[in-house]
């Protein structure tokens, strides 16, 4: 009986480890996406500050990035 309990426990632990690894991968992907979004908005802000795009164009482009 104790062998069966140990086997089940190891199986549950392995499943949790796999789940944790998948969550970590998702967190890394989400972080990469957030960095990309921030970079795009900074570039837009730079163009806006230089007068290359108008307030309206800046807002429209920013909304497009965020949605």
PDB file of C-alpha atoms in Angstrom:
ATOM      1  CA  UNK A   1       0.000   0.000   0.000  1.00  0.00           C
ATOM      2  CA  UNK A   2       2.757   2.487   0.855  1.00  0.00           C
ATOM      3  CA  UNK A   3       4.403   1.829  -2.529  1.00  0.00           C
ATOM      4  CA  UNK A   4       1.144   2.743  -4.251  1.00  0.00           C
ATOM      5  CA  UNK A   5       0.831   5.923  -2.179  1.00  0.00           C
ATOM      6  CA  UNK A   6       4.408   6.918  -3.051  1.00  0.00           C
ATOM      7  CA  UNK A   7       3.764   6.288  -6.741  1.00  0.00           C
ATOM      8  CA  UNK A   8       0.600   8.382  -6.683  1.00  0.00           C
ATOM      9  CA  UNK A   9       2.372  11.146  -4.782  1.00  0.00           C
ATOM     10  CA  UNK A  10       5.203  11.198  -7.318  1.00  0.00           C
ATOM     11  CA  UNK A  11       2.686  11.320 -10.145  1.00  0.00           C
ATOM     12  CA  UNK A  12       0.859  14.252  -8.558  1.00  0.00           C
ATOM     13  CA  UNK A  13       4.146  16.073  -7.935  1.00  0.00           C
ATOM     14  CA  UNK A  14       5.268  15.500 -11.521  1.00  0.00           C
ATOM     15  CA  UNK A  15       1.970  16.805 -12.839  1.00  0.00           C
ATOM     16  CA  UNK A  16       2.297  19.924 -10.652  1.00  0.00           C
ATOM     17  CA  UNK A  17       5.864  20.468 -11.867  1.00  0.00           C
ATOM     18  CA  UNK A  18       4.729  20.300 -15.490  1.00  0.00           C
ATOM     19  CA  UNK A  19       1.896  22.731 -14.744  1.00  0.00           C
ATOM     20  CA  UNK A  20       4.315  25.136 -13.033  1.00  0.00           C
ATOM     21  CA  UNK A  21       6.708  24.986 -15.996  1.00  0.00           C
ATOM     22  CA  UNK A  22       3.882  25.761 -18.427  1.00  0.00           C
ATOM     23  CA  UNK A  23       2.787  28.712 -16.284  1.00  0.00           C
ATOM     24  CA  UNK A  24       6.358  30.004 -16.227  1.00  0.00           C
ATOM     25  CA  UNK A  25       6.529  29.777 -20.025  1.00  0.00           C
ATOM     26  CA  UNK A  26       3.249  31.684 -20.317  1.00  0.00           C
ATOM     27  CA  UNK A  27       4.534  34.353 -17.915  1.00  0.00           C
ATOM     28  CA  UNK A  28       7.660  34.793 -20.042  1.00  0.00           C
ATOM     29  CA  UNK A  29       5.591  35.105 -23.227  1.00  0.00           C
ATOM     30  CA  UNK A  30       3.300  37.657 -21.566  1.00  0.00           C
ATOM     31  CA  UNK A  31       6.294  39.656 -20.330  1.00  0.00           C
ATOM     32  CA  UNK A  32       7.801  39.667 -23.839  1.00  0.00           C
ATOM     33  CA  UNK A  33       4.501  40.909 -25.268  1.00  0.00           C
ATOM     34  CA  UNK A  34       4.285  43.659 -22.630  1.00  0.00           C
ATOM     35  CA  UNK A  35       7.815  44.815 -23.430  1.00  0.00           C
ATOM     36  CA  UNK A  36       6.923  44.940 -27.117  1.00  0.00           C
ATOM     37  CA  UNK A  37       3.766  46.986 -26.424  1.00  0.00           C
ATOM     38  CA  UNK A  38       5.676  49.465 -24.263  1.00  0.00           C
ATOM     39  CA  UNK A  39       8.328  49.793 -26.962  1.00  0.00           C
ATOM     40  CA  UNK A  40       5.714  50.512 -29.635  1.00  0.00           C
ATOM     41  CA  UNK A  41       3.994  53.143 -27.494  1.00  0.00           C
ATOM     42  CA  UNK A  42       7.333  54.802 -26.712  1.00  0.00           C
ATOM     43  CA  UNK A  43       8.082  54.992 -30.430  1.00  0.00           C
ATOM     44  CA  UNK A  44       4.659  56.519 -31.051  1.00  0.00           C
ATOM     45  CA  UNK A  45       5.275  59.048 -28.270  1.00  0.00           C
ATOM     46  CA  UNK A  46       8.603  59.932 -29.840  1.00  0.00           C
ATOM     47  CA  UNK A  47       6.922  60.542 -33.201  1.00  0.00           C
ATOM     48  CA  UNK A  48       4.209  62.579 -31.501  1.00  0.00           C
ATOM     49  CA  UNK A  49       6.746  64.681 -29.580  1.00  0.00           C
ATOM     50  CA  UNK A  50       8.596  65.412 -32.832  1.00  0.00           C
ATOM     51  CA  UNK A  51       5.345  66.500 -34.476  1.00  0.00           C
ATOM     52  CA  UNK A  52       5.415  63.686 -37.028  1.00  0.00           C
ATOM     53  CA  UNK A  53       1.963  62.487 -35.956  1.00  0.00           C
ATOM     54  CA  UNK A  54      -0.948  64.471 -34.544  1.00  0.00           C
ATOM     55  CA  UNK A  55      -2.704  64.003 -31.202  1.00  0.00           C
ATOM     56  CA  UNK A  56      -5.520  62.183 -32.959  1.00  0.00           C
ATOM     57  CA  UNK A  57      -3.144  59.889 -34.851  1.00  0.00           C
ATOM     58  CA  UNK A  58      -1.235  59.162 -31.646  1.00  0.00           C
ATOM     59  CA  UNK A  59      -4.402  58.249 -29.732  1.00  0.00           C
ATOM     60  CA  UNK A  60      -5.735  56.092 -32.563  1.00  0.00           C
ATOM     61  CA  UNK A  61      -2.459  54.211 -32.962  1.00  0.00           C
ATOM     62  CA  UNK A  62      -2.089  53.742 -29.201  1.00  0.00           C
ATOM     63  CA  UNK A  63      -5.618  52.346 -28.922  1.00  0.00           C
ATOM     64  CA  UNK A  64      -4.899  49.953 -31.779  1.00  0.00           C
ATOM     65  CA  UNK A  65      -1.788  48.665 -29.995  1.00  0.00           C
ATOM     66  CA  UNK A  66      -3.579  48.264 -26.658  1.00  0.00           C
ATOM     67  CA  UNK A  67      -6.590  46.467 -28.111  1.00  0.00           C
TER      68      UNK A  67
END
